[in-house]
Coordinates of C-alpha atoms and ligand atoms in Angstrom, one line a residue:
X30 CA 69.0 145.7 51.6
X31 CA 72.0 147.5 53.8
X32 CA 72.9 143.9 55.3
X33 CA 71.6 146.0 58.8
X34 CA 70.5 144.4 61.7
X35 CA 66.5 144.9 62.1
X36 CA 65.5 146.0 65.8
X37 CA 62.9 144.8 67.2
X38 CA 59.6 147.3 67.3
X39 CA 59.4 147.7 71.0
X40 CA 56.7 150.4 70.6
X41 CA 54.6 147.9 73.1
X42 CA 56.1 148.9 75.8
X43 CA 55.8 152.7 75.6
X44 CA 52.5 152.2 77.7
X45 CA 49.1 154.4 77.5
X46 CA 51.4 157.7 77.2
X47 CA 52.9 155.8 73.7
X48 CA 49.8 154.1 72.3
X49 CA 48.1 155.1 69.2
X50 CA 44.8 156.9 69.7
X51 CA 42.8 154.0 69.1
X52 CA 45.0 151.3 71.4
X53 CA 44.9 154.3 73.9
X54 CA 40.9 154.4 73.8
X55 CA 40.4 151.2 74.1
X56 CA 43.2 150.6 76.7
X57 CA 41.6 148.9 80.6
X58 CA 45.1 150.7 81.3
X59 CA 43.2 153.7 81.4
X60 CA 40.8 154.5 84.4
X61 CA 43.8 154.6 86.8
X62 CA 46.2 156.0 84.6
X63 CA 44.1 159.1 84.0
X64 CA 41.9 159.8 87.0
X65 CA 44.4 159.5 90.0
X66 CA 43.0 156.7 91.9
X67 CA 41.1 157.0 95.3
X68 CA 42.0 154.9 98.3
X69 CA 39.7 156.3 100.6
X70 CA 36.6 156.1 98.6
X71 CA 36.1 160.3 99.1
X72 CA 38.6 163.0 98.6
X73 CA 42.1 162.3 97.4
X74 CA 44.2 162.9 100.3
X75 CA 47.4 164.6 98.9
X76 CA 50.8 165.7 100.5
X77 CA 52.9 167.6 98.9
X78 CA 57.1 167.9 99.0
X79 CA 58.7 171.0 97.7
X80 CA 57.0 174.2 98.7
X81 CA 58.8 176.5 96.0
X82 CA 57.1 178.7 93.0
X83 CA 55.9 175.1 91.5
X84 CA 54.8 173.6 94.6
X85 CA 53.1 176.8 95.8
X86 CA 51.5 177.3 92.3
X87 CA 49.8 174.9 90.8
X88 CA 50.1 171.8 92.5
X89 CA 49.6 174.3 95.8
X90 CA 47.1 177.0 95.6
X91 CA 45.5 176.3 92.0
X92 CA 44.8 172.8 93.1
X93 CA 43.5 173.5 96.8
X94 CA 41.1 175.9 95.0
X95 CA 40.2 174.3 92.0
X96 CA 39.7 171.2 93.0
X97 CA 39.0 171.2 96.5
X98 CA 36.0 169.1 96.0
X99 CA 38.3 166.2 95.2
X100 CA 41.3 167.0 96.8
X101 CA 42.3 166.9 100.6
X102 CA 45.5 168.7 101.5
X103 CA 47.3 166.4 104.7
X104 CA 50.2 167.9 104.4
X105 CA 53.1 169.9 103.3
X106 CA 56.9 168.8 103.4
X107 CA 60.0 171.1 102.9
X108 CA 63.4 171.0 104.5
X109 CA 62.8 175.2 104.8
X110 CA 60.4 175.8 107.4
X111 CA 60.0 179.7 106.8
X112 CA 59.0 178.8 102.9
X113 CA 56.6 176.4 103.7
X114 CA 55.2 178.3 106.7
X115 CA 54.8 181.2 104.2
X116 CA 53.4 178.9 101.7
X117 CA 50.9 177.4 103.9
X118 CA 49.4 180.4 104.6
X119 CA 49.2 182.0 100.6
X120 CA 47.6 178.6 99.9
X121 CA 45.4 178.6 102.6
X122 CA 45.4 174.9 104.0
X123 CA 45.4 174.2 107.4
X124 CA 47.3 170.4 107.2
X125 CA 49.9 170.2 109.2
X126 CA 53.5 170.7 107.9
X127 CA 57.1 168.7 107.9
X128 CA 60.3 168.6 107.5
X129 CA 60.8 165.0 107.9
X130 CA 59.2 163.2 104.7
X131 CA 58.6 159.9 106.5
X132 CA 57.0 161.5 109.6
X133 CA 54.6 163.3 106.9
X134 CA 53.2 160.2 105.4
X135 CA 53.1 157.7 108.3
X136 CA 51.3 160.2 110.3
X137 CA 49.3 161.8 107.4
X138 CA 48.8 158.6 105.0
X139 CA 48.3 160.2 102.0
X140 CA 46.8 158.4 98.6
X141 CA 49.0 160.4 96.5
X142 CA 52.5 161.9 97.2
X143 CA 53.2 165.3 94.8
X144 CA 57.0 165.7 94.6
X145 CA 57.9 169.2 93.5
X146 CA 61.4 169.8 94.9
X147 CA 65.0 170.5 93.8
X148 CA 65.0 168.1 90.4
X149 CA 68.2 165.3 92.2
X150 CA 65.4 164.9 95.0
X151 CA 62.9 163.8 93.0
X152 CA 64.0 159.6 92.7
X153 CA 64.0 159.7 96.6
X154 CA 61.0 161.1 97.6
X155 CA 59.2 159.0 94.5
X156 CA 60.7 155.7 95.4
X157 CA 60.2 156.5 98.9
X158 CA 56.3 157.5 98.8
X159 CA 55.8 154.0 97.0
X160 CA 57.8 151.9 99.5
X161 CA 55.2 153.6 102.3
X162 CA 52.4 152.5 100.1
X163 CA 51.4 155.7 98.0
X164 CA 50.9 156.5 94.2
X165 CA 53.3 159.6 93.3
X166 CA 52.7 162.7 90.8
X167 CA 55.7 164.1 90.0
X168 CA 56.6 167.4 88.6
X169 CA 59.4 166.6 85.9
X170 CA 62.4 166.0 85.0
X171 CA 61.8 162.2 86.7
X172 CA 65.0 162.0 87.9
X173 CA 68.5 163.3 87.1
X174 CA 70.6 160.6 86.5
X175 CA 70.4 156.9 85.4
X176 CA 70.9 155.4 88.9
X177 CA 68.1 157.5 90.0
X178 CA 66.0 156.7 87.0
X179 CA 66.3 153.0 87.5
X180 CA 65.7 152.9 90.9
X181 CA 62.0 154.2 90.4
X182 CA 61.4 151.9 87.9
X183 CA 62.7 149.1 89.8
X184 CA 60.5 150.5 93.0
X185 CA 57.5 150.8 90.7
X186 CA 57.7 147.0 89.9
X187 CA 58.4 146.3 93.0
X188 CA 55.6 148.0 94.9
X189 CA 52.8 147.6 92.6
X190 CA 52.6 151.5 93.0
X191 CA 51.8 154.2 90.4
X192 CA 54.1 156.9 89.2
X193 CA 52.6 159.4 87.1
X194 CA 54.7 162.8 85.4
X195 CA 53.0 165.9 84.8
X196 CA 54.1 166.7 81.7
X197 CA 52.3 169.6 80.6
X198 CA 53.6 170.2 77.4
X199 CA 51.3 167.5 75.9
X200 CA 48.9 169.4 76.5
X201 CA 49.4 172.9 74.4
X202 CA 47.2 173.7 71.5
X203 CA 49.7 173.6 69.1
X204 CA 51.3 170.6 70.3
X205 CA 48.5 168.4 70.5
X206 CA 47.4 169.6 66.7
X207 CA 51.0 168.4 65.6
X208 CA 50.5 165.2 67.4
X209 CA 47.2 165.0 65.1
X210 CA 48.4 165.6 61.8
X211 CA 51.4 163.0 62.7
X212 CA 48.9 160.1 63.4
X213 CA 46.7 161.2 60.5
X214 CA 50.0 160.3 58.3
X215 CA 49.4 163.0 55.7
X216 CA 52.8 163.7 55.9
X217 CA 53.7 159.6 55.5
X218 CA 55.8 157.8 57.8
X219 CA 58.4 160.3 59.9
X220 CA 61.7 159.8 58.4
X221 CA 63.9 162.5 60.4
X222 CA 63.3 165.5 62.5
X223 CA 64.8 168.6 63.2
X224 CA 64.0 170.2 66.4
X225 CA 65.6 173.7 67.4
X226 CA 64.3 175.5 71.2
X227 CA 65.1 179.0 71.5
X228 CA 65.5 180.4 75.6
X229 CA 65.5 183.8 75.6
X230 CA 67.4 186.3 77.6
X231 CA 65.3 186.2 80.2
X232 CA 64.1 183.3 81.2
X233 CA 66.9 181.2 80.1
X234 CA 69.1 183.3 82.0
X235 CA 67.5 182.8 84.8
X236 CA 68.7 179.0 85.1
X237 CA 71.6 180.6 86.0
X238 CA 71.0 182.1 88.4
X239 CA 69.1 179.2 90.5
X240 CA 70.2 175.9 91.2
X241 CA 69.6 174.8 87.9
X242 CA 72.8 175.9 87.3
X243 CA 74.8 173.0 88.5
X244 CA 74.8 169.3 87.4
X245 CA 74.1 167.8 90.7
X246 CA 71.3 169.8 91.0
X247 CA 69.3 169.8 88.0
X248 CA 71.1 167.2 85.6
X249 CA 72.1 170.0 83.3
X250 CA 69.3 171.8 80.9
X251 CA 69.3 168.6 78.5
X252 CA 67.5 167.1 81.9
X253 CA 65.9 169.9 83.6
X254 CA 64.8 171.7 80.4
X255 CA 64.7 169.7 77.3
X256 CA 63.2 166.5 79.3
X257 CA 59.8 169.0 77.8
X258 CA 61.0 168.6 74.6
X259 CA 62.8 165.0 74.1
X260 CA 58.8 163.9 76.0
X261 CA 57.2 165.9 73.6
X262 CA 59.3 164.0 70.7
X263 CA 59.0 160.5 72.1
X264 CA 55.4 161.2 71.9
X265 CA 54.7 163.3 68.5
X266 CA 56.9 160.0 67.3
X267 CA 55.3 157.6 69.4
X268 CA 58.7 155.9 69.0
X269 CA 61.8 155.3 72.0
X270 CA 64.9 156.6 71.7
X271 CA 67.9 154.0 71.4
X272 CA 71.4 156.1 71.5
X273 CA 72.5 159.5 71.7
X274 CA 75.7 161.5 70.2
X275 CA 75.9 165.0 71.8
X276 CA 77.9 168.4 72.1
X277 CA 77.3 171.5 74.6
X278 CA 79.2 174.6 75.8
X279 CA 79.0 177.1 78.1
X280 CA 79.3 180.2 75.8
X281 CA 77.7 183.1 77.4
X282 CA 77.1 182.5 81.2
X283 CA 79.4 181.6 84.0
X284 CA 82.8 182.3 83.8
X285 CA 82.3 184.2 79.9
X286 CA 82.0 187.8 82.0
X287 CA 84.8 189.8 82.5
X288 CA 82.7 191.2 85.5
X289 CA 80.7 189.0 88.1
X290 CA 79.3 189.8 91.4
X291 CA 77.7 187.2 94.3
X292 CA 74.3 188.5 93.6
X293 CA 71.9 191.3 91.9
X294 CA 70.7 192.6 95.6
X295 CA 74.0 193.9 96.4
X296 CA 76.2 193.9 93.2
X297 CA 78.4 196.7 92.1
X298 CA 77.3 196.4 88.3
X299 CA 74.3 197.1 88.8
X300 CA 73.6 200.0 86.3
X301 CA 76.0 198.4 83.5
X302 CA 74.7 194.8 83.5
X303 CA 72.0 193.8 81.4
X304 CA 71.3 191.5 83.1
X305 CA 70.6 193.0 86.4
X306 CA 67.1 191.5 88.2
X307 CA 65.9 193.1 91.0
X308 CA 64.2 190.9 93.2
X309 CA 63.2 193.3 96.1
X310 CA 60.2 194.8 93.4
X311 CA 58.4 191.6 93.8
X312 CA 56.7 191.1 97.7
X313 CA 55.7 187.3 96.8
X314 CA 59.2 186.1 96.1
X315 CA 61.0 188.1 98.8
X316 CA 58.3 186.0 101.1
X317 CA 58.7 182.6 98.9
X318 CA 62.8 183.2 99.1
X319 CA 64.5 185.8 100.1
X320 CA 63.0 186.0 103.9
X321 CA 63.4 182.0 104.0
X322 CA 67.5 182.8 103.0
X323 CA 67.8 182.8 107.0
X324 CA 67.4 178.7 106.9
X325 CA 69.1 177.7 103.9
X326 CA 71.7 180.0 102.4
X327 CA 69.7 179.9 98.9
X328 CA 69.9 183.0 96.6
X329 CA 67.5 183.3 94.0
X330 CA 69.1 186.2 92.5
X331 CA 72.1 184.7 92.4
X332 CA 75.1 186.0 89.8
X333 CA 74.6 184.5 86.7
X334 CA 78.6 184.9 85.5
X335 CA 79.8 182.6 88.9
X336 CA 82.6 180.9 88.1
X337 CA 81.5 177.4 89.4
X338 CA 78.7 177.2 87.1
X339 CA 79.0 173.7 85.2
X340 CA 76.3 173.3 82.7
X341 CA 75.9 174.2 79.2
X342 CA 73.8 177.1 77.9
X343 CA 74.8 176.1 74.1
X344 CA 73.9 172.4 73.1
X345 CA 73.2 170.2 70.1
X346 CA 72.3 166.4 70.2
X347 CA 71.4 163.4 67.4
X348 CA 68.7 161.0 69.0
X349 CA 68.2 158.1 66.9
X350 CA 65.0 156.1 67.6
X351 CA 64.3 152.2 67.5
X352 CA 62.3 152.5 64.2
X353 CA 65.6 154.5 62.5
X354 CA 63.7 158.0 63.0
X355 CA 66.8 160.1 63.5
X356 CA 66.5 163.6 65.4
X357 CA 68.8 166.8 65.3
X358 CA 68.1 169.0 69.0
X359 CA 69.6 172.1 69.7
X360 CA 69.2 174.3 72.5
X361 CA 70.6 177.7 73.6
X362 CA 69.6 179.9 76.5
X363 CA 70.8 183.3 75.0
X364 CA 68.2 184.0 72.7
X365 CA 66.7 187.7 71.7
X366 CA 63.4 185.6 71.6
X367 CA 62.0 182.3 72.5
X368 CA 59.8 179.3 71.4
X369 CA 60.5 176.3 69.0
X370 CA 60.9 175.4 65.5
X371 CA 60.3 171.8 64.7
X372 CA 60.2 170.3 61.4
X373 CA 58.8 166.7 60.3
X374 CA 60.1 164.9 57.0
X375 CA 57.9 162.3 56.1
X376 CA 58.2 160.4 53.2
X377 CA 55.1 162.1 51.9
X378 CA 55.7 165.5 52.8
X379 CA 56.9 167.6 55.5
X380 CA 55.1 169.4 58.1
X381 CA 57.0 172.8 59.5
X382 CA 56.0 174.3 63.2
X383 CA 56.8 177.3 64.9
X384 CA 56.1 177.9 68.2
X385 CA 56.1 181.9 69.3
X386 CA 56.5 182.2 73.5
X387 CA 58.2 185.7 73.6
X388 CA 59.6 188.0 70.8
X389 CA 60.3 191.5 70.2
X390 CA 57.6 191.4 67.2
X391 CA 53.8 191.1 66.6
X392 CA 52.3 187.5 65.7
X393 CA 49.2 186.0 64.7
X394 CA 48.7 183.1 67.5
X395 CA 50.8 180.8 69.7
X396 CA 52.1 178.9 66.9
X397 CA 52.2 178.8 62.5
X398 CA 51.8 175.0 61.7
X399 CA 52.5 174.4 57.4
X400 CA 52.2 171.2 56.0
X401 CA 53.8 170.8 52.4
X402 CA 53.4 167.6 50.5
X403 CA 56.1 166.5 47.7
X404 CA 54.6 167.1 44.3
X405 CA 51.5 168.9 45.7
X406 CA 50.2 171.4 47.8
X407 CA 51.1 173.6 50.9
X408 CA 48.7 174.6 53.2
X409 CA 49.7 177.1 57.0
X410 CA 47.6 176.2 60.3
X411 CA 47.8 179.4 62.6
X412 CA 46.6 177.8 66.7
X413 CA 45.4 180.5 68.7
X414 CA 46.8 181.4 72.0
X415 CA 45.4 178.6 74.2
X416 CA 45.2 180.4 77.4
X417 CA 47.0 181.0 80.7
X418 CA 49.8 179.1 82.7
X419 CA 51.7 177.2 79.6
X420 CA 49.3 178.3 76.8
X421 CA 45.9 176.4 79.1
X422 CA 48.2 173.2 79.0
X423 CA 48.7 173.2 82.8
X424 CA 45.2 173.6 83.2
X425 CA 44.0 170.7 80.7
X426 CA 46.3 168.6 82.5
X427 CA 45.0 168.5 86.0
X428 CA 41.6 168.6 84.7
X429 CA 42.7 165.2 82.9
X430 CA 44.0 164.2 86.2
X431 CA 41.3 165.1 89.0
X432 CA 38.7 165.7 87.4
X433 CA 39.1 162.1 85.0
X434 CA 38.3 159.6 84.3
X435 CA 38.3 161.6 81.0
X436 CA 38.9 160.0 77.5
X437 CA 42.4 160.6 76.1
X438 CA 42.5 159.6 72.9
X439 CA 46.0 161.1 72.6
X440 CA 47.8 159.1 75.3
X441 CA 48.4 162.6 76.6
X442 CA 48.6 160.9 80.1
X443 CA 52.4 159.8 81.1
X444 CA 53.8 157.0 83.6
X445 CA 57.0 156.7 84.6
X446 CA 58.2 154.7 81.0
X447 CA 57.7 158.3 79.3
X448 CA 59.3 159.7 82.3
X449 CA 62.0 157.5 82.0
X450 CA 62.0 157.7 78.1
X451 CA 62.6 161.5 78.3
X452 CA 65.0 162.1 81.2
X453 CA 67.5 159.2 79.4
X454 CA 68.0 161.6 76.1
X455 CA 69.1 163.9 78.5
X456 CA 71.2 161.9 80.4
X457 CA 72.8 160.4 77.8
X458 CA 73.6 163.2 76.4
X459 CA 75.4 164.5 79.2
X460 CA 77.4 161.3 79.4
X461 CA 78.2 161.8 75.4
X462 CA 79.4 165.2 76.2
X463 CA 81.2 164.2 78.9
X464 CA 82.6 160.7 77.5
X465 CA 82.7 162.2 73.6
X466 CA 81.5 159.3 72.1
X467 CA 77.9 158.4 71.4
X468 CA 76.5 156.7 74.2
X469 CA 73.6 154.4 73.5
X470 CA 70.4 154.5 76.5
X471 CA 70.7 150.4 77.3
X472 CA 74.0 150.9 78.4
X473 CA 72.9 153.2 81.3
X474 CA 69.5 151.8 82.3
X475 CA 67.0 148.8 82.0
X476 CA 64.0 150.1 81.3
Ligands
NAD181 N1 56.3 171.5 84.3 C1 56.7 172.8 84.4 O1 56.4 173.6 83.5 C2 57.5 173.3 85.6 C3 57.6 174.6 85.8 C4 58.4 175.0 86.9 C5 59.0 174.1 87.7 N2 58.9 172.8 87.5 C6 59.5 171.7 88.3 O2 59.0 171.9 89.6 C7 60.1 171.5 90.6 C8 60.3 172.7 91.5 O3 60.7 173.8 90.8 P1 60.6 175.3 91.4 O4 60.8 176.2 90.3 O5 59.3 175.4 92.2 O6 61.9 175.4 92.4 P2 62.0 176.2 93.7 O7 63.4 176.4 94.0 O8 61.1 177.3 93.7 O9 61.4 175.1 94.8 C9 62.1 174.0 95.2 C10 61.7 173.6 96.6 O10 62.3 172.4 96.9 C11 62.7 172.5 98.3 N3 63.7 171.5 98.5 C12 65.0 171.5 98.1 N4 65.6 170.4 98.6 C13 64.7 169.7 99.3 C14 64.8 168.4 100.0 N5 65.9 167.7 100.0 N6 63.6 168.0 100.5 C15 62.5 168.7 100.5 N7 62.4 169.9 99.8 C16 63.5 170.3 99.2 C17 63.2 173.9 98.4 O11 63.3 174.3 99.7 C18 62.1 174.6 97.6 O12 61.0 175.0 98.5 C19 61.3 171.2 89.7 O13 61.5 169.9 89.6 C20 61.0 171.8 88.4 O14 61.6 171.1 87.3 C21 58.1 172.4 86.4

């Protein structure tokens, strides 16, 4: 014995998204966590906030035409009229459209509010959709910081209201065939995990040029971004995370160039920097944001070198969990290629994943999956490609979601706990980084 202090297993509180296949199964919890619950007995009447790529996208024109046999558009919210006047029309709804959020539902009374706006606005228009009676689907990261975080739970409670996260990521082929072999415990009981996400040059330098790119906005990447990853990690564990010790930098972006210009559309460097983007060769996003510039001020091609840029793109973080699993998490957004490498020590074996999104070489599949057992055998899993839009994930998810009740024997389906789970890695380990101590995730929020 070490004389240490046992926690208590508080695994019962993770909810459906946290049980084990067969509490999930059996679970009453179920019908209304999967299938998104009908008020009005026939369609579900949805209104949307946050008209951008997401919002047009999938929760815009893939769900109008998808499922338009269960869905109802009422109506669409964004503080940039020319954006959601243009999105209105590539969706092709006719519901009327806002800028006023309250005016939208009182006049429109949606079942279900989809919030897919600027990640800091997210806790508003959540707590604010359940105070006027609706359930919300929210695109992640929940919230950005722990006030925000605790005021949707505290709402939730308060309302009786339903707050469901879209995290897709459950839903990839090789991630769900991790989550199997876990729960099958051929690799033993998970002692420690080391979890590595590579961005590439592409898309993780395009944070930086969007509003991810500042604190206030997006909570920093170890919100925005790795909320995907700590979700996916609270769940392949099916354990919570207690406290948080955490390093970042800001090694390659921002203020690292000894050249920077206001934006690619009109910057001088054009033919020497490698990053140079040019957004004019695209029609869709000169309609979805340059044309709506006019309103708002907002440049998506903005310099990626700006000197006020304050998040990292270089960051490292040990979780440790309530039943002593202990995680090392890096993430950097300067990558010649991108995708994951995760690896599992159990105290039977260790299983070894690597996830392939984009690299300047040929593979076999989306992902390599090798399980090794001590004093026995090694065997490699290769998981096919999995499809469009997040490997099929996206797709699998709003099946799960409006075309349910469907069986989820995973506890793929998330509430706000796994939301809240998630988002607090992050957000404490932006307050380690900023504090420089280890910050533990009860001092910031009761969850
Ligand atoms: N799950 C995924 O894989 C995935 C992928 C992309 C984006 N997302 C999420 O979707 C959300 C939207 O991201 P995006 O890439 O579409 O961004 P975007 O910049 O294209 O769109 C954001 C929209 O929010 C609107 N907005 C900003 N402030 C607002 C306010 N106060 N009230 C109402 N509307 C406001 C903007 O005008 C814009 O239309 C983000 O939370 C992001 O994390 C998730």
């Amino acid at each position: 014995m070490t004389g240490e202090k046992k926690r208590p297993d508080r695994r019962k509180f993770l909810g459906a998204a946290g049980m084990t296949a067969f509490a999930a199964a059996a679970s009453p919890l179920m019908r209304t966590d999967n299938a998104q619950a009908r008020t009005s007995g026939g369609k579900l009447r949805v209104a949307l906030v946050g008209t951008g790529i997401r919002g047009s996208g999938l929760w815009g024109k893939t769900l109008y035409e998808k499922y338009g046999d269960v869905v109802e558009f009422v109506g669409l919210c964004d503080i940039n009229t020319v954006r959601m006047e243009f999105v209105k029309q590539y969706m092709g709804v006719k519901c009327p459209t806002f800028t006023d959020f309250d005016e939208m539902v009182k006049k429109t009374k949606p079942d279900t509010v989809i919030v897919t706006t600027m990640d800091c606005f997210h806790a508003k228009y959540i707590c604010r959709a359940m105070e006027l009676g609706c359930d919300v689907i929210t695109e992640k990261p929940m919230a950005t910081d722990e006030k925000m975080c605790q005021d949707i739970i505290d709402t939730e409670k308060r309302t009786g209201r339903h707050v469901r996260v879209t995290f897709n990521y459950r839903y990839g082929p090789a991630a769900v065939r991790i989550k199997e072999i876990l729960m099958s415990g051929e690799i033993g009981q998970v002692t420690s995990v080391d979890f590595s996400y590579f961005l590439d040059t592409s898309h993780g330098a395009s944070y930086f040029r969007r509003w991810h790119a500042f604190k206030q906005k997006s909570g920093s990447l170890l919100v925005h971004k790795s909320t995907h990853h700590f979700d996916l990690m609270n769940w392949w564990l099916n354990a919570e995370p207690v406290e948080v010790n955490a390093c970042g930098k800001l090694r390659h972006y921002g203020w690292n160039s000894p050249f920077r210009g206001e934006r690619c559309m009109n910057c001088g460097h054009k033919s020497s920097c490698p990053y140079y983007w040019d957004i004019t060769k695209n029609e869709f996003l000169m309609n979805l944001y340059v044309k709506p510039e006019s309103e708002d001020g907002y440049m998506r091609d903005a310099c990626l070198f700006r000197r006020k840029i304050n998040i990292w793109d270089t960051m490292s973080a040990q979780v440790r969990y309530h039943n002593d699993v202990l995680m090392n998490y890096s993430l950097n957004a300067c990558m010649p290629y991108e995708g994951f490498n995760v690896g599992f020590n159990g105290t039977k074996g260790r299983l070894d994943a690597r996830e392939y999104h984009r690299q300047p070489w040929d593979v076999k599949g989306l992902a390599d999956i090798r399980i090794s057992l001590n004093f026995k055998n090694s065997r490699e899993i290769t998981i096919g490609a999995g499809g469009s839009s997040h490997w099929g994930a996206d797709e699998r998810m709003q099946d799960m979601i409006f075309k349910g009740p469907i069986p989820d024997p995973l506890g793929q389906t998330a509430g706000s706990r796994a939301g809240a789970l998630s988002i607090m890695i992050g957000i404490a380990a932006r307050r380690s980084i900023e504090r420089q101590r280890p910050v533990v995730i009860e001092e910031l929020v009761k969850i």
